[in-house]
PDB file of C-alpha atoms in Angstrom:
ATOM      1  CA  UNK A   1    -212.812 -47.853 112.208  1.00 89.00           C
ATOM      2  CA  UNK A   2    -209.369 -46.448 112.177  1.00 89.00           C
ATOM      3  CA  UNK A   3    -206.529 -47.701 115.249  1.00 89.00           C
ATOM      4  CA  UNK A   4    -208.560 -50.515 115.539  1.00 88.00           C
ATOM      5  CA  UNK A   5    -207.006 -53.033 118.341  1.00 85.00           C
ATOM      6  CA  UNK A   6    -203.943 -51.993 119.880  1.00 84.00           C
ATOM      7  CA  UNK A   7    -202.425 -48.649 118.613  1.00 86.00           C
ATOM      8  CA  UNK A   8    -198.770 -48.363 120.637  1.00 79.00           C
ATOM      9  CA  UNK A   9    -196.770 -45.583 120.821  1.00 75.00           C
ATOM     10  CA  UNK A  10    -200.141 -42.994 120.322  1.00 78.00           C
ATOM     11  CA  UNK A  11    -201.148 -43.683 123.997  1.00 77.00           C
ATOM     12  CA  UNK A  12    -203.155 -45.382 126.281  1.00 82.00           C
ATOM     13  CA  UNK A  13    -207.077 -43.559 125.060  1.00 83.00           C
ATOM     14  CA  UNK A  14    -206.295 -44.610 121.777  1.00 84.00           C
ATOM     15  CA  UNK A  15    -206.677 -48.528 121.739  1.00 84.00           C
ATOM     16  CA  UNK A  16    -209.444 -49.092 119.376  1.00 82.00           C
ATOM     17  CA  UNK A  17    -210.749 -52.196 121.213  1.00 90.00           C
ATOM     18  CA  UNK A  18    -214.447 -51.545 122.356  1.00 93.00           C
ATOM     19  CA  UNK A  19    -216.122 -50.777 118.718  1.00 95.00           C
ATOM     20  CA  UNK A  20    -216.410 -54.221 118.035  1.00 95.00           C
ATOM     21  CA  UNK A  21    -219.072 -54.633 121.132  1.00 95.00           C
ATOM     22  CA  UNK A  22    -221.080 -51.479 120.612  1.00 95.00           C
ATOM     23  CA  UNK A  23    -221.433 -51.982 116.927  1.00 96.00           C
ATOM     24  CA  UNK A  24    -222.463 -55.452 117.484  1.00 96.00           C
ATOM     25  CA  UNK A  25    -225.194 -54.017 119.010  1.00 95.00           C
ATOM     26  CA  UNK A  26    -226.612 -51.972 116.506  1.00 96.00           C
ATOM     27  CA  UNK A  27    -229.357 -53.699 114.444  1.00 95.00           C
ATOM     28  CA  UNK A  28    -228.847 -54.292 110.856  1.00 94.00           C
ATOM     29  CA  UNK A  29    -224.698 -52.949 111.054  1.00 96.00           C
ATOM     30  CA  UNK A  30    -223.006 -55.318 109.345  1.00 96.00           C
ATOM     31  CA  UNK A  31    -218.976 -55.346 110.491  1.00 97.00           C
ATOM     32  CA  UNK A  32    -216.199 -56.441 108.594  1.00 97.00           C
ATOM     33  CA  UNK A  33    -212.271 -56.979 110.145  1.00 97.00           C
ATOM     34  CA  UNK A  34    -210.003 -57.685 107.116  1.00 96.00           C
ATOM     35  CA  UNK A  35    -206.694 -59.679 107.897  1.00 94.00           C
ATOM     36  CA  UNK A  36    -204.507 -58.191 105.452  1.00 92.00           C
ATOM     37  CA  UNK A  37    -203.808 -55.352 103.235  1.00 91.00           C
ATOM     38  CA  UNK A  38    -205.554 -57.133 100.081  1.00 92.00           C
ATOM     39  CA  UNK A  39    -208.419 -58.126 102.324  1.00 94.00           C
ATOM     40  CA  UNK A  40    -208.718 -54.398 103.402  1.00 94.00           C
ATOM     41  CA  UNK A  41    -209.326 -53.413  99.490  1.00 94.00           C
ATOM     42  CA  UNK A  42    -211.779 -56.304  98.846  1.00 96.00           C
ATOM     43  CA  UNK A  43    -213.657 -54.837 102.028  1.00 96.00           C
ATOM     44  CA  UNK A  44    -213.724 -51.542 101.233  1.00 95.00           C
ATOM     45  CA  UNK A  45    -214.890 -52.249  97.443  1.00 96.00           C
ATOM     46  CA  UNK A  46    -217.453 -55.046  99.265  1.00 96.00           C
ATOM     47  CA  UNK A  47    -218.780 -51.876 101.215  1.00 94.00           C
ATOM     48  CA  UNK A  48    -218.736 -49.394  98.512  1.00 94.00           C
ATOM     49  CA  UNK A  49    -220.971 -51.898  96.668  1.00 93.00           C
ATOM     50  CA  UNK A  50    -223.479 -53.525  99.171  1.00 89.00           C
ATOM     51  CA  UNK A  51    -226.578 -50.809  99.558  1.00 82.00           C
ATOM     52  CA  UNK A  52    -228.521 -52.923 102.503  1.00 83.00           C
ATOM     53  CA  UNK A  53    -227.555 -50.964 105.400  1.00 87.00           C
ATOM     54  CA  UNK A  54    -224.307 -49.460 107.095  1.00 94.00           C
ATOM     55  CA  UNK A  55    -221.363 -51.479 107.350  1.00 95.00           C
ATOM     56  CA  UNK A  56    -218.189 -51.088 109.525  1.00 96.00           C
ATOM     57  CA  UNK A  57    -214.751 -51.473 108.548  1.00 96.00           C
ATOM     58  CA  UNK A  58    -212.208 -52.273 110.891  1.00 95.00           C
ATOM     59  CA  UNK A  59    -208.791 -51.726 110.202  1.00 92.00           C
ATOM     60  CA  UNK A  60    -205.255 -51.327 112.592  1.00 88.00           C
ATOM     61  CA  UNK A  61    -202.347 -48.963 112.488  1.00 85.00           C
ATOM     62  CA  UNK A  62    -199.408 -50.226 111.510  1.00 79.00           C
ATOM     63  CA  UNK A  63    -198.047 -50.672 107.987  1.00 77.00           C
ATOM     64  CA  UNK A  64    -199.421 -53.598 106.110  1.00 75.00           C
ATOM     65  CA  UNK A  65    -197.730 -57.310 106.516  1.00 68.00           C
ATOM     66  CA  UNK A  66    -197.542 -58.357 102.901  1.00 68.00           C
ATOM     67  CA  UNK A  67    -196.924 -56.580  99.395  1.00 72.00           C
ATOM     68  CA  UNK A  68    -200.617 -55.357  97.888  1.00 78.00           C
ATOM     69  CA  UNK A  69    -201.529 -57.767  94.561  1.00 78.00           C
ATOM     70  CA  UNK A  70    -202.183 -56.252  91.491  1.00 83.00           C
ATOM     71  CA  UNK A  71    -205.689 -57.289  90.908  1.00 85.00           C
ATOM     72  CA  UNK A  72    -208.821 -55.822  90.483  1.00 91.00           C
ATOM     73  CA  UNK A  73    -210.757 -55.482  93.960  1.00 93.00           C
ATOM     74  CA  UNK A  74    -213.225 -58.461  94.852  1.00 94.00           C
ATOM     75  CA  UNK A  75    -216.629 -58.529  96.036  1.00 95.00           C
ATOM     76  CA  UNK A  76    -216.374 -60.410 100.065  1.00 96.00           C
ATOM     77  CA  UNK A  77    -219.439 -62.560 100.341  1.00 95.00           C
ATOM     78  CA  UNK A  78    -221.428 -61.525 103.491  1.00 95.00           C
ATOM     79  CA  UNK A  79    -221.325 -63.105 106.465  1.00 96.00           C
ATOM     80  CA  UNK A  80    -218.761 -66.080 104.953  1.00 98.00           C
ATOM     81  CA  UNK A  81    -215.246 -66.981 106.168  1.00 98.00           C
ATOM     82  CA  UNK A  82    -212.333 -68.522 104.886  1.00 97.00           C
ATOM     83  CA  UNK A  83    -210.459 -71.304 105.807  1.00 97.00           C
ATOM     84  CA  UNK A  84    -206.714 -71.031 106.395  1.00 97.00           C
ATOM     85  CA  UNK A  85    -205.471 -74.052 107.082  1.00 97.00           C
ATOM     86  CA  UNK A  86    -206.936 -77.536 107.637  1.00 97.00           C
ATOM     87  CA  UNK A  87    -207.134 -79.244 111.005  1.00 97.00           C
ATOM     88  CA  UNK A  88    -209.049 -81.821 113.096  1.00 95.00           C
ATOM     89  CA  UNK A  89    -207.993 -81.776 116.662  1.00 97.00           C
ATOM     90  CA  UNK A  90    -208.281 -77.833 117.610  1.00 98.00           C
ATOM     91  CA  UNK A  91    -210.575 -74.805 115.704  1.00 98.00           C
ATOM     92  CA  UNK A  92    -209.072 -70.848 115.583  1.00 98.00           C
ATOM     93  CA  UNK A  93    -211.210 -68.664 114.547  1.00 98.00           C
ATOM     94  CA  UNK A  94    -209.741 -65.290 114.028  1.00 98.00           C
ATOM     95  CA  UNK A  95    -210.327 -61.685 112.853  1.00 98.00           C
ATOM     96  CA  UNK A  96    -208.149 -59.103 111.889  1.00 95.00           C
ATOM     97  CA  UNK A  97    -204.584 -59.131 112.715  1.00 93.00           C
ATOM     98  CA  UNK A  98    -204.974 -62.063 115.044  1.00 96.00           C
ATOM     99  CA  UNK A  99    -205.238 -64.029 111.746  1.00 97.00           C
ATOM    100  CA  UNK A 100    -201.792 -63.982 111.380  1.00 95.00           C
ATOM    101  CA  UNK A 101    -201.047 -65.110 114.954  1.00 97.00           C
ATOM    102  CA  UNK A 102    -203.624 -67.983 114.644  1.00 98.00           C
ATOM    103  CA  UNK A 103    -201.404 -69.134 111.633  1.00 98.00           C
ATOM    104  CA  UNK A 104    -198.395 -68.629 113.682  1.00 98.00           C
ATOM    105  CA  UNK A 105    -199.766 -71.136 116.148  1.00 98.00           C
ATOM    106  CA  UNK A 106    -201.007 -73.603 114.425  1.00 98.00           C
ATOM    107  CA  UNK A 107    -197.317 -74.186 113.177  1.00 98.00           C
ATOM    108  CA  UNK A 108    -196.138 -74.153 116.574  1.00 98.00           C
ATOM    109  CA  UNK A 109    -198.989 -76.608 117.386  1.00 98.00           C
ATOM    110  CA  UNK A 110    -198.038 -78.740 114.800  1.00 98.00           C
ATOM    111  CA  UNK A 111    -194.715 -79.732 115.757  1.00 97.00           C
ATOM    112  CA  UNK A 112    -196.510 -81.019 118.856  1.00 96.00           C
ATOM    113  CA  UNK A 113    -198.791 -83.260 116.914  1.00 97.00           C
ATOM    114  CA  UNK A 114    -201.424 -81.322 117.381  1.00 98.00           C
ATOM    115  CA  UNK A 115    -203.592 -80.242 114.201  1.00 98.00           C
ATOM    116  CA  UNK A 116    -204.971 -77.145 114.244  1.00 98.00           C
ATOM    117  CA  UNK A 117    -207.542 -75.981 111.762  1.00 98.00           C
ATOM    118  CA  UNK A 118    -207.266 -71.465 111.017  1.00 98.00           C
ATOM    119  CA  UNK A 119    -210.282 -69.902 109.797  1.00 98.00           C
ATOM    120  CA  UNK A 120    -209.925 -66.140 109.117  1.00 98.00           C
ATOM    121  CA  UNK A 121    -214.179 -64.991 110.159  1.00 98.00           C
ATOM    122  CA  UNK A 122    -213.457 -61.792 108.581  1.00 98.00           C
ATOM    123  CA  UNK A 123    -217.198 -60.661 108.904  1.00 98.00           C
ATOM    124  CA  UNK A 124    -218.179 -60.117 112.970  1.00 98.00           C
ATOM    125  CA  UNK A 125    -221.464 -59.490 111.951  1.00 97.00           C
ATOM    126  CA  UNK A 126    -222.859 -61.563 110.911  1.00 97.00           C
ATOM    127  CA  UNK A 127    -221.401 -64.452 111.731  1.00 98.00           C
ATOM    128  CA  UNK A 128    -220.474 -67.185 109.371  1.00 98.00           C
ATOM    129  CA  UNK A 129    -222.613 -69.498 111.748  1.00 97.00           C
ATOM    130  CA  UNK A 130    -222.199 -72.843 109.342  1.00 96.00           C
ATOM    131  CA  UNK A 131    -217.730 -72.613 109.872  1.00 97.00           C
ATOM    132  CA  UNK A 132    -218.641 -72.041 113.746  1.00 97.00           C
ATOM    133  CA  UNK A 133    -220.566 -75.461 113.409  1.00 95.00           C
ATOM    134  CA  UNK A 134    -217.747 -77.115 111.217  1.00 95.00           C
ATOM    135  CA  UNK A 135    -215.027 -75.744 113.999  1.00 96.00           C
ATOM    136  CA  UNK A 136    -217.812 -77.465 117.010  1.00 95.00           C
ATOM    137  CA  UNK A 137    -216.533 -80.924 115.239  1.00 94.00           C
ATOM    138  CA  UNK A 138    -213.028 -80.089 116.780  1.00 96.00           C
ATOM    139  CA  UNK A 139    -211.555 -81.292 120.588  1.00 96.00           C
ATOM    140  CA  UNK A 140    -211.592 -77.481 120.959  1.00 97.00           C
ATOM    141  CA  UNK A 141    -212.591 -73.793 120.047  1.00 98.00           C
ATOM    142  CA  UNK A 142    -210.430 -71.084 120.432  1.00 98.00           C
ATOM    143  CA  UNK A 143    -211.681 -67.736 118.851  1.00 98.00           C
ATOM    144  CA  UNK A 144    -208.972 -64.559 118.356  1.00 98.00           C
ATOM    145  CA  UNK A 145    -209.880 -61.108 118.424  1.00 97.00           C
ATOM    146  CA  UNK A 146    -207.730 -57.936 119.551  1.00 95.00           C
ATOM    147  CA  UNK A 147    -210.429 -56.589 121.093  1.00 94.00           C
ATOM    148  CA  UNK A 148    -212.575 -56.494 124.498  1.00 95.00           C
ATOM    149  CA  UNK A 149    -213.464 -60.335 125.213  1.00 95.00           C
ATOM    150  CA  UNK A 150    -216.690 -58.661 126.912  1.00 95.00           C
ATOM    151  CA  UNK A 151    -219.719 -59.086 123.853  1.00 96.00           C
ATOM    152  CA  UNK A 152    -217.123 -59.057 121.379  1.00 96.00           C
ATOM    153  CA  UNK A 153    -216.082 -61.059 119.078  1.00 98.00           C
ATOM    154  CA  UNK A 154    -215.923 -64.007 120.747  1.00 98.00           C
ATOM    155  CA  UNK A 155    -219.169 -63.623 122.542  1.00 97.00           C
ATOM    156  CA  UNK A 156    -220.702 -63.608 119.231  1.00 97.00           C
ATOM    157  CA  UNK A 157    -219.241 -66.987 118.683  1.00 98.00           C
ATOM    158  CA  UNK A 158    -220.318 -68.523 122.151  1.00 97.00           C
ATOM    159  CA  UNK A 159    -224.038 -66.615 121.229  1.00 96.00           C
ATOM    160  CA  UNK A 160    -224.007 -68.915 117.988  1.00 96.00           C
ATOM    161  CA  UNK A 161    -222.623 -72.168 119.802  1.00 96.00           C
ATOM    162  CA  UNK A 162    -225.338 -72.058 122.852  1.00 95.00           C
ATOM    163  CA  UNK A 163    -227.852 -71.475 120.491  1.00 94.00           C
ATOM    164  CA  UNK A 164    -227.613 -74.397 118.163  1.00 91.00           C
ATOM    165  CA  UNK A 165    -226.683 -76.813 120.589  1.00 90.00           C
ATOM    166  CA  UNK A 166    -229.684 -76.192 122.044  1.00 86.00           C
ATOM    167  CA  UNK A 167    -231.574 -76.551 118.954  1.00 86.00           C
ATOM    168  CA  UNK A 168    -229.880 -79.984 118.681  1.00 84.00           C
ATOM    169  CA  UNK A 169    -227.377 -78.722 115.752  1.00 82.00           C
ATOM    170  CA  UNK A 170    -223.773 -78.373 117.010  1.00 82.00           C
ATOM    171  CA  UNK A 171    -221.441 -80.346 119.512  1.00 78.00           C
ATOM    172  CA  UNK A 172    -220.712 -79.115 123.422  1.00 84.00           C
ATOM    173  CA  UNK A 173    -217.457 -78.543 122.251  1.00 90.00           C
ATOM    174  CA  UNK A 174    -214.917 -76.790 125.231  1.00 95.00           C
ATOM    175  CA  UNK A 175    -214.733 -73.083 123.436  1.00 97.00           C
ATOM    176  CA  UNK A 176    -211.500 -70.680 124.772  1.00 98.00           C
ATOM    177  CA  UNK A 177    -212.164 -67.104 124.150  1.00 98.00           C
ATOM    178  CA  UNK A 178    -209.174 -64.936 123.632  1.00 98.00           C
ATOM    179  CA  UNK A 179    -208.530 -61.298 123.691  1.00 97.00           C
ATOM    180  CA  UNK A 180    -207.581 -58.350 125.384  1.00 95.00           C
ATOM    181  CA  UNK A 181    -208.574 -58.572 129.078  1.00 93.00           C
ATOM    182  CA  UNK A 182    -211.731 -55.913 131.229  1.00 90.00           C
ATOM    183  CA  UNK A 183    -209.692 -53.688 132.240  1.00 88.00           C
ATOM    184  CA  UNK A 184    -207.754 -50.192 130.310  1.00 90.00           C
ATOM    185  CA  UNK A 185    -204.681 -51.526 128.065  1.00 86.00           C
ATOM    186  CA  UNK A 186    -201.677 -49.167 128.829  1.00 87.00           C
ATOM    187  CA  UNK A 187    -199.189 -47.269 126.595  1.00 86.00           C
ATOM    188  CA  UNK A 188    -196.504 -48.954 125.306  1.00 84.00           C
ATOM    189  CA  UNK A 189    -194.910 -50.682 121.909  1.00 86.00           C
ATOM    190  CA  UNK A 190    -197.638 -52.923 120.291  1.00 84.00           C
ATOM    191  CA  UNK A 191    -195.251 -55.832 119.918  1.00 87.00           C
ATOM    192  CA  UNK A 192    -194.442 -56.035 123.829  1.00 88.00           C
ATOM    193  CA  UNK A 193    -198.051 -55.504 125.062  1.00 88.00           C
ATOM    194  CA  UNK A 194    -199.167 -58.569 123.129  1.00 87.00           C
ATOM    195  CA  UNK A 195    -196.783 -60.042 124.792  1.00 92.00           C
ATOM    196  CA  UNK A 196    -198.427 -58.300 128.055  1.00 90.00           C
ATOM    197  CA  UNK A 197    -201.442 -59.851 127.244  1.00 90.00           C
ATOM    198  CA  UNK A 198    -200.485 -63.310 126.186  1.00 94.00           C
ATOM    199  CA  UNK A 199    -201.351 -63.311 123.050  1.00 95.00           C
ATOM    200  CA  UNK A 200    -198.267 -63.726 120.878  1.00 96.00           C
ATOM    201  CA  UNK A 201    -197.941 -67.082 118.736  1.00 97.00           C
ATOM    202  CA  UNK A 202    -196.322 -68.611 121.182  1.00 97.00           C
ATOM    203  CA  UNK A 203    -198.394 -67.605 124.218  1.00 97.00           C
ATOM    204  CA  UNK A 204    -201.141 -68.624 122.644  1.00 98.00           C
ATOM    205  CA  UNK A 205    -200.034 -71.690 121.495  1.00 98.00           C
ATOM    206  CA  UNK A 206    -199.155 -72.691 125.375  1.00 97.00           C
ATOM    207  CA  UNK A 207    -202.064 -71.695 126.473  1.00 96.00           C
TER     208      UNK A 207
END
């Protein structure tokens, strides 16, 4: 998936931000939103070697953030995330780009007091459902996705949460979904519609 999230300069029809709904939909699709360049390469070789079904790969435009390793590609566990940084008082959970920004803000957050723990999901579907229930032990959840907040990524999350706290296995804890907004994202330089949207580090952050 190709112009994945928000695209700039090509125009208005070319944000990438519904896939991540309609492919959630699709039984047995497995999706995958890489953070960085080096996450990109593990997730294409992950998807060149899994032979279980179809996987999606979502990836931006945009040049990538940080030098490429020189390493040999690695095999991306399915449906497990990583976690960024440590943190007891709030949970973001993040995919793709918004990885970045989640790190961003937990450093802002920090020099409030407040510790935030970053986990970078990666995998959309499925869902690592066990970090969801390690970020329920937080004061708050606050999932990241440039996408549609309508059955996307964080949906998923709030699917997961409802469900096991039901079933007696996770906290009520308050959950924030963040993304782009239900409504057509307009042309314009990706760096100032984030800030359009509110969802810069520092936006965020305040929010």
């Amino acid at each position: 998936i190709d112009r994945a999230g928000l695209v700039g300069e090509d125009g208005p029809t070319h944000h990438g931000v519904f896939d991540l709904v309609y492919l959630r939909s699709i039984p047995q699709m497995r999706i995958i939103a890489p953070a960085d360049g080096n996450q990109l390469i593990d997730a294409l070789h992950t998807a060149l070697t899994l032979d279980n079904g179809p996987i999606a790969l979502r990836y931006p435009r945009g040049s990538i953030v940080r030098e490429l390793e020189q390493r040999q590609p690695q095999l991306l566990p399915e449906g497990k995330a990583t976690r960024v940084r440590e943190g007891r008082d709030v949970a973001l959970l993040a995919v793709g780009r918004m990885v970045r920004i989640a790190t961003e803000v937990a450093n802002i957050l920090a020099e409030d007091g407040i510790e935030a723990a970053v986990y970078n999901m990666l995998w959309v579907k499925p869902l690592d459902e066990q970090t969801i229930l390690e970020a329920s032990t937080t004061k708050l959840v606050v999932t990241l996705e440039e996408g549609t907040t309508n059955g996307g990524f964080g949906s998923g999350v709030l699917e997961v949460l409802a469900r096991r706290l039901l079933d007696g296995q996770c906290h009520a804890t308050r959950t924030l979904v963040l993304g782009l907004p239900d409504e057509f994202i307009t042309h314009g330089d990706v760096a100032n519609l984030v800030k359009d949207l509110e969802l810069s580090a520092p936006q965020v952050a305040q929010t």
